Tab-separated table of C-alpha atoms in Angstrom:
chain	number	residue	atom	x	y	z
A	21	MET	CA	-35.204	-21.800	-17.824
A	22	ALA	CA	-36.623	-20.988	-14.383
A	23	ASP	CA	-39.678	-18.776	-14.156
A	24	PRO	CA	-38.885	-15.196	-13.113
A	25	ARG	CA	-39.236	-14.602	-9.390
A	26	THR	CA	-42.152	-12.595	-8.028
A	27	LEU	CA	-43.227	-11.774	-4.491
A	28	ARG	CA	-46.563	-11.047	-2.841
A	29	LEU	CA	-45.884	-9.075	0.325
A	30	ASN	CA	-49.254	-9.356	2.064
A	31	ALA	CA	-52.304	-11.554	1.675
A	32	ALA	CA	-54.399	-8.415	1.116
A	33	ASP	CA	-52.251	-7.271	-1.820
A	34	ASN	CA	-53.582	-7.336	-5.376
A	35	VAL	CA	-50.137	-6.884	-6.930
A	36	LEU	CA	-46.992	-8.985	-7.143
A	37	ILE	CA	-43.476	-7.536	-7.130
A	38	ALA	CA	-41.246	-8.572	-10.035
A	39	ILE	CA	-37.994	-9.626	-8.369
A	40	ASP	CA	-36.585	-10.402	-11.827
A	41	THR	CA	-37.600	-8.914	-15.175
A	42	VAL	CA	-40.783	-10.731	-16.218
A	43	PRO	CA	-41.016	-11.348	-19.989
A	44	GLN	CA	-44.354	-11.124	-21.756
A	45	GLY	CA	-46.053	-14.521	-21.614
A	46	ALA	CA	-44.112	-15.664	-18.524
A	47	ALA	CA	-45.935	-17.881	-16.048
A	48	LEU	CA	-46.909	-16.236	-12.764
A	49	PRO	CA	-48.169	-17.697	-9.462
A	50	GLY	CA	-51.827	-18.703	-9.408
A	51	GLY	CA	-51.795	-19.798	-13.022
A	52	LEU	CA	-51.502	-16.220	-14.328
A	53	THR	CA	-49.577	-15.060	-17.372
A	54	ALA	CA	-47.744	-11.743	-17.817
A	55	THR	CA	-49.550	-9.735	-20.478
A	56	ARG	CA	-46.412	-7.707	-21.272
A	57	THR	CA	-42.780	-7.441	-20.195
A	58	VAL	CA	-42.495	-5.985	-16.674
A	59	PRO	CA	-39.168	-4.521	-15.455
A	60	ARG	CA	-37.690	-5.860	-12.236
A	61	GLY	CA	-38.853	-4.021	-9.138
A	62	HIS	CA	-42.188	-3.160	-10.767
A	63	LYS	CA	-45.682	-4.445	-10.015
A	64	ILE	CA	-47.981	-6.958	-11.715
A	65	ALA	CA	-51.696	-7.344	-10.986
A	66	CYS	CA	-52.475	-10.699	-9.411
A	67	ALA	CA	-56.235	-10.086	-9.282
A	68	PRO	CA	-58.721	-7.983	-11.240
A	69	ILE	CA	-58.606	-4.338	-10.128
A	70	PRO	CA	-61.676	-2.450	-11.399
A	71	ALA	CA	-61.330	1.234	-12.315
A	72	GLY	CA	-61.454	3.317	-9.125
A	73	ALA	CA	-60.605	0.383	-6.850
A	74	PRO	CA	-57.561	0.593	-4.530
A	75	VAL	CA	-54.222	-0.912	-5.521
A	76	ARG	CA	-52.707	-2.605	-2.471
A	77	LYS	CA	-49.068	-3.344	-1.612
A	78	PHE	CA	-47.685	-4.003	1.894
A	79	GLY	CA	-51.360	-4.551	2.752
A	80	GLN	CA	-51.840	-0.784	2.288
A	81	VAL	CA	-53.390	1.450	-0.379
A	82	ILE	CA	-50.707	2.787	-2.743
A	83	ALA	CA	-52.957	4.059	-5.574
A	84	PHE	CA	-56.310	3.593	-7.317
A	85	ALA	CA	-56.869	1.941	-10.670
A	86	GLY	CA	-57.352	4.541	-13.407
A	87	VAL	CA	-58.793	1.903	-15.736
A	88	ASP	CA	-59.812	-1.726	-15.376
A	89	ILE	CA	-56.605	-3.685	-14.691
A	90	ALA	CA	-56.549	-7.379	-15.552
A	91	PRO	CA	-54.522	-10.076	-13.773
A	92	GLY	CA	-51.048	-10.258	-15.325
A	93	ASP	CA	-51.028	-6.562	-16.333
A	94	TRP	CA	-48.110	-4.264	-15.497
A	95	VAL	CA	-49.293	-1.810	-12.828
A	96	HIS	CA	-47.613	1.593	-13.063
A	97	GLU	CA	-48.186	5.252	-13.953
A	98	HIS	CA	-50.087	4.503	-17.143
A	99	ASN	CA	-53.029	2.799	-15.425
A	100	VAL	CA	-53.249	4.168	-11.862
A	101	MET	CA	-54.213	7.453	-10.244
A	102	LEU	CA	-54.152	9.077	-6.820
A	103	LYS	CA	-57.060	10.439	-4.844
A	104	ASP	CA	-57.449	11.282	-1.194
A	105	PHE	CA	-58.904	8.704	1.150
A	106	GLU	CA	-59.567	8.346	4.852
A	107	ARG	CA	-56.743	6.998	7.008
A	108	ASP	CA	-57.206	5.677	10.523
A	109	TYR	CA	-54.581	7.415	12.665
A	110	ALA	CA	-55.437	5.341	15.769
A	111	PHE	CA	-53.178	7.539	17.876
A	112	ALA	CA	-50.798	5.677	20.213
A	113	SER	CA	-52.682	2.394	19.727
A	114	GLU	CA	-49.432	0.493	19.072
A	115	ALA	CA	-47.225	2.334	21.583
A	116	ARG	CA	-45.085	0.103	23.794
A	117	PRO	CA	-43.104	0.659	26.989
A	118	LEU	CA	-39.531	1.877	26.523
A	119	GLU	CA	-37.646	-0.827	24.643
A	120	THR	CA	-34.912	-2.732	26.525
A	121	LEU	CA	-32.424	-5.463	25.639
A	122	LEU	CA	-33.869	-8.816	24.700
A	123	PRO	CA	-32.846	-11.971	26.593
A	124	GLY	CA	-29.349	-12.930	25.425
A	125	GLU	CA	-28.733	-9.504	23.868
A	126	THR	CA	-25.550	-7.900	25.250
A	127	ALA	CA	-24.778	-4.235	25.804
A	128	ALA	CA	-22.962	-2.806	22.765
A	129	THR	CA	-20.182	-0.209	22.748
A	130	PHE	CA	-18.113	1.799	20.284
A	131	GLU	CA	-14.877	3.774	20.481
A	132	GLY	CA	-15.821	7.446	20.474
A	133	PHE	CA	-14.734	10.916	21.568
A	134	ARG	CA	-16.241	12.163	24.831
A	135	ARG	CA	-16.878	15.918	24.685
A	136	ALA	CA	-17.037	18.523	27.430
A	137	ASP	CA	-20.857	18.685	27.301
A	138	GLY	CA	-21.083	14.932	27.917
A	139	ARG	CA	-22.058	13.914	24.403
A	140	ALA	CA	-19.964	11.506	22.343
A	141	GLY	CA	-18.570	11.994	18.849
A	142	THR	CA	-17.668	9.430	16.212
A	143	ARG	CA	-15.207	11.720	14.394
A	144	ASN	CA	-12.738	14.427	15.433
A	145	TYR	CA	-12.901	17.241	12.884
A	146	ILE	CA	-12.187	20.945	12.999
A	147	GLY	CA	-14.991	22.743	11.175
A	148	ILE	CA	-15.014	26.076	9.355
A	149	LEU	CA	-18.516	27.545	9.070
A	150	SER	CA	-19.502	30.525	6.935
A	151	SER	CA	-22.177	32.759	8.426
A	152	VAL	CA	-23.215	33.916	4.955
A	153	ASN	CA	-22.583	33.056	1.319
A	154	CYS	CA	-20.358	36.155	1.116
A	155	SER	CA	-17.813	34.541	3.467
A	156	ALA	CA	-17.976	31.091	1.852
A	157	THR	CA	-14.962	31.600	-0.407
A	158	VAL	CA	-12.756	32.720	2.478
A	159	ALA	CA	-13.844	29.652	4.464
A	160	ASP	CA	-12.827	27.466	1.511
A	161	PHE	CA	-9.517	29.315	1.137
A	162	VAL	CA	-8.649	28.760	4.804
A	163	ALA	CA	-9.337	25.035	4.565
A	164	ASP	CA	-7.343	24.772	1.339
A	165	GLU	CA	-4.354	26.604	2.860
A	166	VAL	CA	-4.333	24.285	5.865
A	167	ALA	CA	-4.466	21.245	3.575
A	168	ARG	CA	-1.634	22.572	1.387
A	169	SER	CA	0.578	23.246	4.398
A	170	GLY	CA	0.712	19.571	5.325
A	171	ILE	CA	0.558	20.494	9.000
A	172	LEU	CA	-2.194	17.989	9.766
A	173	ALA	CA	0.351	15.171	9.387
A	174	ASP	CA	1.688	16.212	12.784
A	175	TYR	CA	-1.771	15.812	14.387
A	176	PRO	CA	-2.908	12.241	13.664
A	177	ASN	CA	-5.968	12.331	15.938
A	178	ILE	CA	-7.652	15.004	13.804
A	179	ASP	CA	-9.830	13.673	10.977
A	180	GLY	CA	-9.536	16.851	8.940
A	181	VAL	CA	-10.266	20.553	8.665
A	182	VAL	CA	-13.476	20.944	6.659
A	183	PRO	CA	-15.372	24.024	5.412
A	184	PHE	CA	-19.171	24.118	5.601
A	185	THR	CA	-20.498	26.851	3.329
A	186	HIS	CA	-23.985	27.704	2.145
A	187	GLY	CA	-25.965	30.078	-0.065
A	188	THR	CA	-27.918	32.098	2.451
A	189	GLY	CA	-27.357	34.284	5.548
A	190	CYS	CA	-28.446	37.539	3.898
A	191	GLY	CA	-31.292	38.667	1.631
A	192	MET	CA	-33.565	37.291	4.332
A	193	GLY	CA	-35.569	38.574	7.279
A	194	SER	CA	-33.763	39.201	10.552
A	195	LYS	CA	-36.435	37.277	12.421
A	196	GLY	CA	-38.919	34.564	11.709
A	197	GLU	CA	-38.874	30.952	10.617
A	198	GLU	CA	-36.083	31.123	8.032
A	199	PHE	CA	-33.714	32.984	10.353
A	200	ASP	CA	-34.480	30.582	13.196
A	201	ILE	CA	-33.816	27.549	10.991
A	202	LEU	CA	-30.424	28.895	9.935
A	203	ALA	CA	-29.540	29.752	13.539
A	204	ARG	CA	-30.451	26.244	14.751
A	205	THR	CA	-28.512	24.685	11.889
A	206	GLN	CA	-25.380	26.757	12.441
A	207	TRP	CA	-25.436	26.231	16.186
A	208	GLY	CA	-26.140	22.529	15.732
A	209	TYR	CA	-22.987	22.194	13.657
A	210	ALA	CA	-20.896	24.541	15.793
A	211	SER	CA	-21.693	22.448	18.881
A	212	HIS	CA	-21.702	19.035	17.182
A	213	PRO	CA	-19.842	16.274	19.060
A	214	ASN	CA	-18.010	15.239	15.877
A	215	PHE	CA	-16.140	18.562	16.007
A	216	ALA	CA	-13.302	19.167	18.419
A	217	ALA	CA	-13.312	22.852	17.472
A	218	VAL	CA	-15.019	25.269	15.077
A	219	LEU	CA	-14.086	28.524	13.335
A	220	VAL	CA	-16.973	30.703	12.075
A	221	ILE	CA	-16.235	33.267	9.338
A	222	GLY	CA	-18.560	36.161	8.549
A	223	LEU	CA	-18.465	39.145	6.196
A	224	GLY	CA	-19.712	41.761	8.637
A	225	CYS	CA	-22.783	43.399	7.112
A	226	GLU	CA	-24.940	40.309	6.627
A	227	VAL	CA	-28.301	39.675	8.274
A	228	PHE	CA	-27.035	36.560	10.054
A	229	GLN	CA	-24.620	38.166	12.512
A	230	ILE	CA	-22.043	36.093	14.425
A	231	PRO	CA	-22.367	38.193	17.627
A	232	ARG	CA	-26.107	37.509	17.631
A	233	LEU	CA	-25.466	33.748	17.308
A	234	LYS	CA	-22.987	33.881	20.193
A	235	GLU	CA	-25.401	35.803	22.383
A	236	ALA	CA	-28.359	33.559	21.597
A	237	TYR	CA	-26.502	30.368	22.495
A	238	GLY	CA	-24.187	31.692	25.215
A	239	ILE	CA	-21.012	31.030	23.227
A	240	THR	CA	-17.683	32.133	24.663
A	241	GLU	CA	-14.657	32.078	22.396
A	242	GLY	CA	-11.830	29.746	23.366
A	243	ASP	CA	-9.951	26.690	22.148
A	244	HIS	CA	-13.149	25.093	20.843
A	245	PHE	CA	-14.707	28.152	19.141
A	246	GLN	CA	-13.257	31.126	17.259
A	247	SER	CA	-14.650	33.653	14.767
A	248	ILE	CA	-13.453	36.110	12.127
A	249	VAL	CA	-15.254	38.991	10.393
A	250	ILE	CA	-13.757	39.764	6.979
A	251	GLN	CA	-14.565	43.482	6.987
A	252	GLU	CA	-12.957	43.888	10.399
A	253	ALA	CA	-9.911	41.767	9.541
A	254	GLY	CA	-9.056	43.932	6.532
A	255	GLY	CA	-10.275	41.891	3.568
A	256	THR	CA	-9.767	38.523	1.959
A	257	ARG	CA	-6.001	37.934	2.204
A	258	LYS	CA	-5.766	39.105	5.813
A	259	SER	CA	-8.819	37.070	6.765
A	260	VAL	CA	-7.395	33.908	5.207
A	261	ALA	CA	-4.075	34.435	6.998
A	262	ARG	CA	-5.847	35.072	10.295
A	263	GLY	CA	-8.090	32.053	9.755
A	264	VAL	CA	-5.127	29.770	9.139
A	265	ASP	CA	-3.462	31.080	12.309
A	266	LYS	CA	-6.602	30.421	14.330
A	267	ILE	CA	-6.847	26.877	12.973
A	268	LYS	CA	-3.196	26.272	13.863
A	269	ASP	CA	-3.927	27.465	17.391
A	270	MET	CA	-6.744	24.874	17.625
A	271	LEU	CA	-4.699	21.893	16.454
A	272	ALA	CA	-3.061	20.895	19.741
A	273	PHE	CA	-6.404	21.150	21.559
A	274	ALA	CA	-8.197	19.038	18.933
A	275	ASN	CA	-5.406	16.467	18.716
A	276	ALA	CA	-5.584	15.894	22.472
A	277	SER	CA	-8.935	14.136	21.995
A	278	ARG	CA	-8.682	10.362	22.239
A	279	ARG	CA	-11.149	7.591	21.501
A	280	GLU	CA	-12.540	5.761	24.505
A	281	THR	CA	-15.109	3.034	25.005
A	282	VAL	CA	-18.605	4.500	24.943
A	283	ALA	CA	-22.012	2.828	25.297
A	284	ALA	CA	-24.038	2.447	22.111
A	285	SER	CA	-26.712	4.512	23.855
A	286	GLU	CA	-24.611	7.559	22.866
A	287	LEU	CA	-25.211	6.918	19.165
A	288	SER	CA	-27.684	9.123	17.309
A	289	LEU	CA	-28.400	7.551	13.917
A	290	ALA	CA	-29.795	9.602	11.025
A	291	LEU	CA	-31.971	7.571	8.637
A	292	GLN	CA	-31.917	8.569	4.968
A	293	CYS	CA	-32.971	7.110	1.627
A	294	GLY	CA	-32.313	8.466	-1.844
A	295	GLY	CA	-32.637	7.121	-5.358
A	296	SER	CA	-35.182	4.631	-4.002
A	297	ASP	CA	-36.542	1.813	-6.133
A	298	GLY	CA	-39.048	-1.017	-6.006
A	299	TYR	CA	-36.696	-3.052	-3.818
A	300	SER	CA	-36.214	-0.346	-1.158
A	301	GLY	CA	-39.259	-1.357	0.865
A	302	LEU	CA	-38.383	-5.054	0.534
A	303	THR	CA	-34.699	-5.164	1.475
A	304	ALA	CA	-32.604	-2.215	2.667
A	305	ASN	CA	-35.304	-0.176	4.398
A	306	PRO	CA	-36.791	-2.949	6.569
A	307	ALA	CA	-33.265	-4.259	7.286
A	308	LEU	CA	-32.245	-0.794	8.445
A	309	GLY	CA	-35.441	-0.766	10.507
A	310	ALA	CA	-34.312	-3.975	12.212
A	311	ALA	CA	-30.973	-2.305	13.027
A	312	VAL	CA	-32.865	0.715	14.392
A	313	ASP	CA	-34.826	-1.527	16.747
A	314	MET	CA	-31.519	-2.993	17.972
A	315	LEU	CA	-30.059	0.466	18.570
A	316	VAL	CA	-33.185	1.650	20.382
A	317	ARG	CA	-33.045	-1.404	22.671
A	318	GLN	CA	-29.460	-0.354	23.464
A	319	GLY	CA	-30.754	3.046	24.597
A	320	GLY	CA	-29.628	4.861	21.448
A	321	THR	CA	-31.468	7.291	19.181
A	322	ALA	CA	-32.680	6.961	15.583
A	323	ILE	CA	-33.978	9.939	13.595
A	324	LEU	CA	-36.456	9.451	10.745
A	325	SER	CA	-37.189	12.505	8.586
A	326	GLU	CA	-38.247	13.657	5.066
A	327	THR	CA	-41.874	14.625	5.720
A	328	PRO	CA	-42.965	14.671	2.028
A	329	GLU	CA	-41.845	11.026	1.939
A	330	ILE	CA	-43.999	9.829	4.820
A	331	TYR	CA	-47.152	11.230	3.187
A	332	GLY	CA	-49.552	8.336	2.805
A	333	ALA	CA	-47.795	6.342	5.518
A	334	GLU	CA	-48.145	8.827	8.364
A	335	HIS	CA	-50.831	6.663	9.966
A	336	LEU	CA	-48.192	4.011	10.641
A	337	LEU	CA	-46.279	6.551	12.728
A	338	THR	CA	-49.287	8.009	14.551
A	339	ARG	CA	-50.191	4.524	15.754
A	340	ARG	CA	-46.671	4.038	17.135
A	341	ALA	CA	-46.589	7.443	18.832
A	342	GLU	CA	-46.136	7.267	22.603
A	343	SER	CA	-49.076	9.657	23.069
A	344	GLU	CA	-51.856	11.252	21.072
A	345	ASP	CA	-50.035	14.584	21.376
A	346	VAL	CA	-46.944	13.169	19.643
A	347	GLY	CA	-49.106	11.564	16.950
A	348	ARG	CA	-51.003	14.766	16.239
A	349	LYS	CA	-47.698	16.552	15.630
A	350	ILE	CA	-47.121	14.183	12.693
A	351	VAL	CA	-50.567	14.980	11.252
A	352	ALA	CA	-49.937	18.716	11.677
A	353	LEU	CA	-46.694	18.379	9.699
A	354	ILE	CA	-48.515	16.669	6.828
A	355	ASP	CA	-51.133	19.444	6.783
A	356	TRP	CA	-48.377	22.099	6.738
A	357	TRP	CA	-46.614	20.395	3.839
A	358	ARG	CA	-49.823	20.125	1.816
A	359	ALA	CA	-50.272	23.893	2.136
A	360	TYR	CA	-46.571	24.577	1.511
A	361	ALA	CA	-46.576	22.519	-1.697
A	362	ALA	CA	-49.800	24.187	-2.869
A	363	ARG	CA	-48.316	27.677	-2.335
A	364	ALA	CA	-45.470	26.686	-4.635
A	365	GLY	CA	-47.869	25.369	-7.267
A	366	GLY	CA	-47.019	21.735	-6.569
A	367	GLU	CA	-48.398	18.736	-4.780
A	368	LEU	CA	-46.884	16.064	-2.577
A	369	ASN	CA	-47.251	13.471	-5.335
A	370	ASN	CA	-44.716	15.408	-7.451
A	371	ASN	CA	-42.453	13.007	-5.546
A	372	PRO	CA	-41.418	10.219	-6.574
A	373	SER	CA	-38.661	11.356	-8.928
A	374	PRO	CA	-38.201	10.025	-12.474
A	375	GLY	CA	-35.476	7.703	-11.183
A	376	ASN	CA	-37.769	6.356	-8.470
A	377	LYS	CA	-40.442	5.633	-11.076
A	378	ALA	CA	-37.981	3.917	-13.392
A	379	GLY	CA	-37.063	1.721	-10.426
A	380	GLY	CA	-40.665	0.651	-9.900
A	381	LEU	CA	-42.134	3.196	-7.471
A	382	THR	CA	-45.374	4.523	-8.918
A	383	THR	CA	-46.785	6.933	-6.312
A	384	ILE	CA	-45.698	8.840	-3.223
A	385	LEU	CA	-47.899	6.523	-1.152
A	386	GLU	CA	-45.901	3.505	-2.290
A	387	LYS	CA	-42.594	5.305	-1.769
A	388	SER	CA	-43.614	6.494	1.699
A	389	LEU	CA	-44.690	3.061	2.886
A	390	GLY	CA	-41.257	1.718	1.972
A	391	ALA	CA	-39.453	4.738	3.431
A	392	VAL	CA	-41.154	4.494	6.828
A	393	ALA	CA	-39.805	0.932	7.131
A	394	LYS	CA	-36.398	2.504	7.901
A	395	GLY	CA	-37.813	3.428	11.305
A	396	GLY	CA	-38.325	-0.155	12.444
A	397	THR	CA	-41.114	-0.948	14.892
A	398	SER	CA	-40.127	0.985	18.035
A	399	THR	CA	-42.423	3.523	19.673
A	400	LEU	CA	-42.183	7.097	18.370
A	401	ARG	CA	-40.885	9.152	21.305
A	402	GLY	CA	-40.790	12.677	19.897
A	403	VAL	CA	-41.288	15.006	16.914
A	404	TYR	CA	-38.756	17.799	16.288
A	405	ARG	CA	-38.464	20.900	14.156
A	406	TYR	CA	-35.784	21.100	11.464
A	407	ALA	CA	-32.266	21.195	12.997
A	408	GLU	CA	-33.638	21.167	16.541
A	409	ARG	CA	-31.397	19.487	19.145
A	410	ILE	CA	-32.632	15.928	19.740
A	411	ASP	CA	-32.966	15.584	23.498
A	412	ARG	CA	-34.785	12.244	23.817
A	413	LYS	CA	-33.542	8.688	23.417
A	414	GLY	CA	-35.310	6.155	21.225
A	415	PHE	CA	-37.004	6.472	17.848
A	416	VAL	CA	-37.853	10.089	16.969
A	417	TYR	CA	-38.953	12.146	13.970
A	418	MET	CA	-37.557	15.406	12.545
A	419	ASP	CA	-39.465	17.570	10.065
A	420	THR	CA	-37.339	18.050	6.930
A	421	PRO	CA	-37.790	18.238	3.156
A	422	GLY	CA	-37.325	15.040	1.198
A	423	TYR	CA	-34.250	16.384	-0.612
A	424	ASP	CA	-31.435	14.306	0.850
A	425	PRO	CA	-28.689	16.905	1.521
A	426	VAL	CA	-31.159	19.314	3.143
A	427	ALA	CA	-32.742	16.553	5.220
A	428	ALA	CA	-29.424	15.142	6.381
A	429	THR	CA	-28.112	18.623	7.241
A	430	GLY	CA	-31.054	19.049	9.615
A	431	GLN	CA	-30.488	15.654	11.219
A	432	VAL	CA	-26.774	16.310	11.714
A	433	ALA	CA	-27.548	19.719	13.207
A	434	GLY	CA	-29.897	17.890	15.579
A	435	GLY	CA	-26.967	15.799	16.813
A	436	ALA	CA	-26.785	12.726	14.566
A	437	ASN	CA	-23.256	11.343	14.885
A	438	VAL	CA	-23.658	8.533	12.336
A	439	LEU	CA	-25.922	8.146	9.278
A	440	CYS	CA	-27.330	5.241	7.237
A	441	PHE	CA	-28.462	5.931	3.675
A	442	THR	CA	-30.368	3.367	1.604
A	443	THR	CA	-30.428	3.600	-2.188
A	444	GLY	CA	-31.720	1.513	-5.058
A	445	ARG	CA	-30.741	3.654	-8.051
A	446	GLY	CA	-27.301	4.574	-6.729
A	447	SER	CA	-27.210	7.899	-4.885
A	448	ALA	CA	-23.737	9.410	-4.725
A	449	TYR	CA	-23.792	10.935	-1.268
A	450	GLY	CA	-21.489	11.377	1.701
A	451	CYS	CA	-21.568	13.526	4.780
A	452	LYS	CA	-19.236	15.390	7.107
A	453	PRO	CA	-18.784	15.596	10.013
A	454	THR	CA	-21.109	12.579	10.305
A	455	PRO	CA	-20.010	9.422	8.477
A	456	SER	CA	-22.566	8.037	6.014
A	457	ILE	CA	-23.034	4.289	5.495
A	458	LYS	CA	-24.583	3.426	2.115
A	459	LEU	CA	-26.943	0.449	1.828
A	460	ALA	CA	-27.692	-0.928	-1.644
A	461	THR	CA	-31.207	-2.320	-2.076
A	462	ASN	CA	-30.199	-4.760	-4.815
A	463	THR	CA	-27.162	-6.817	-5.745
A	464	ASP	CA	-26.858	-5.409	-9.272
A	465	LEU	CA	-26.429	-1.896	-7.893
A	466	TYR	CA	-23.952	-3.085	-5.270
A	467	ARG	CA	-21.786	-4.731	-7.934
A	468	ARG	CA	-21.940	-1.727	-10.285
A	469	MET	CA	-21.153	0.840	-7.584
A	470	GLU	CA	-19.149	-1.179	-5.091
A	471	ASP	CA	-16.784	1.749	-4.470
A	472	ASP	CA	-19.776	3.728	-3.126
A	473	MET	CA	-21.839	1.051	-1.376
A	474	ASP	CA	-20.958	-0.240	2.105
A	475	ILE	CA	-23.541	-3.019	2.450
A	476	ASN	CA	-25.420	-5.142	-0.073
A	477	CYS	CA	-29.002	-5.714	1.057
A	478	GLY	CA	-29.928	-7.406	-2.215
A	479	ASP	CA	-29.129	-10.797	-0.700
A	480	VAL	CA	-32.356	-10.495	1.296
A	481	LEU	CA	-34.027	-11.506	-1.972
A	482	ASP	CA	-31.841	-14.632	-1.985
A	483	GLY	CA	-32.861	-15.808	1.481
A	484	VAL	CA	-30.904	-13.723	4.009
A	485	SER	CA	-33.378	-12.735	6.722
A	486	ILE	CA	-34.246	-9.141	7.542
A	487	GLU	CA	-33.109	-9.774	11.120
A	488	GLU	CA	-29.718	-11.130	9.990
A	489	LYS	CA	-29.175	-8.191	7.633
A	490	GLY	CA	-30.200	-5.832	10.419
A	491	ARG	CA	-27.502	-7.308	12.652
A	492	GLU	CA	-24.941	-6.770	9.882
A	493	ILE	CA	-26.006	-3.123	9.569
A	494	PHE	CA	-25.859	-2.613	13.344
A	495	ARG	CA	-22.359	-4.131	13.504
A	496	THR	CA	-21.250	-1.847	10.682
A	497	VAL	CA	-22.686	1.195	12.459
A	498	LEU	CA	-20.599	0.344	15.540
A	499	GLU	CA	-17.474	-0.202	13.424
A	500	VAL	CA	-17.863	3.066	11.520
A	501	ALA	CA	-18.665	4.925	14.747
A	502	SER	CA	-15.393	3.547	16.111
A	503	GLY	CA	-13.348	4.976	13.238
A	504	THR	CA	-13.615	2.591	10.289
A	505	LYS	CA	-14.046	4.785	7.223
A	506	SER	CA	-17.199	4.385	5.160
A	507	LYS	CA	-16.974	4.207	1.367
A	508	SER	CA	-18.084	7.825	0.971
A	509	GLU	CA	-15.374	8.919	3.419
A	510	LEU	CA	-12.732	7.024	1.446
A	511	LEU	CA	-13.933	8.817	-1.693
A	512	GLY	CA	-13.752	12.212	0.060
A	513	TYR	CA	-17.459	13.094	0.075
A	514	GLY	CA	-18.911	15.576	2.541
A	515	ARG	CA	-17.549	19.030	1.752
A	516	ASN	CA	-20.478	20.097	-0.450
A	517	GLU	CA	-23.356	18.354	1.312
A	518	PHE	CA	-24.021	21.034	3.937
A	519	VAL	CA	-27.328	22.471	2.653
A	520	PRO	CA	-29.470	24.300	5.237
A	521	TRP	CA	-33.168	24.492	4.413
A	522	GLN	CA	-34.058	27.811	2.736
A	523	ILE	CA	-37.732	28.011	3.542
A	524	GLY	CA	-38.610	31.688	3.115
A	525	ALA	CA	-38.489	34.484	0.595
A	526	VAL	CA	-35.159	35.660	-0.821
A	527	MET	CA	-35.236	39.446	-0.669
């Protein structure tokens, strides 16, 4: 029987990665022997690690030994600890000129919807937004009535009529950070290029007022935007009837949209990972990073986020920042999150989740180093607030929580018109109006959840190169952007994944 496979990622590392489950007593490289059974995706010491000494993976510090760790020992929660240490931010030291196509690389295109503001969409939905939780049920009722009527069969260019409801909009301050975040999120969706038209439904007495949103963003009602206030319409039944009528009035306008050939530079790709495991930083994340570099060379945009999940790897981003000012914005975000977590009685290392740890990720530092790989190697061109409109091309960063639906909601509000989501444990996630492409980090997961996974990145462990897998991901992004349905779209995901960040006090 062949020895179980292991991998040493960097010459500076003092751990191996168990590609297969390693039985106790199994032979390891360098004449070592496994002192106990180690699950696949987990780490094994390949050198003595004295208590207090750094544990290194990817050539980076991921933890410190809590006790003396012998070669062949399983390295995980039981024998490591975290402590703060100095990181060299080396601001902008690895910045490069704006990336352009490589020799032999051709300009890529997709079939998208050109909107009046010049942006391009990858889908053609009509959205129904609730201004407040109190109008969420009516928004759902309107969408359900439209679906029951069967009228959409007469409008084949419309991808659907979808409600986007949430649990806030009142019991909050009428100014300040939380209000501003909700306003940016709502406007980001209302103006998103994947919508042909939007209906916003409010109650009437809530803090988050529709007229204030319209005034702030210069919105004029017309074919592309309509609103209803339940208290003014005369209650639930009348509001639902009026909402259905307004949607019917939008159908001809929305159906008139047609796909046309659009440069790949019009793509804005959200980067997400959830249910990560020990393979994430080896397969799916770096492969997605290779696809990101391809998109950036095409003039497109890629958005990395989830600030609690770059903690410990932020120095890799500050070095790639185009300027010291951009790099310092990353450091300021980390400082804010440290204080934010402390106010809530937590710490950033509360992440990874139990599922992450079962998959082989021991600390947030290890998880972050793998997560940052999704961003490829391109220069960091900008840092944005949650749900802020992305107005620069290239690789950028948006401040969001690590919780996937909240993070993705911010990225979509910022303009992401397609999304790639890597997972090792098997996250069940989809997104509307932005199609989500799921990347499995390992072949076992892909086979178990093939109805949910679009791409198997586990074959990287069998010899497929990161570059080749990156090309496959990039091709799939273009295909999905052109209308091919992702697995999560075929399953019907996306109605419940609109989750704006609730950052402040509920009053």
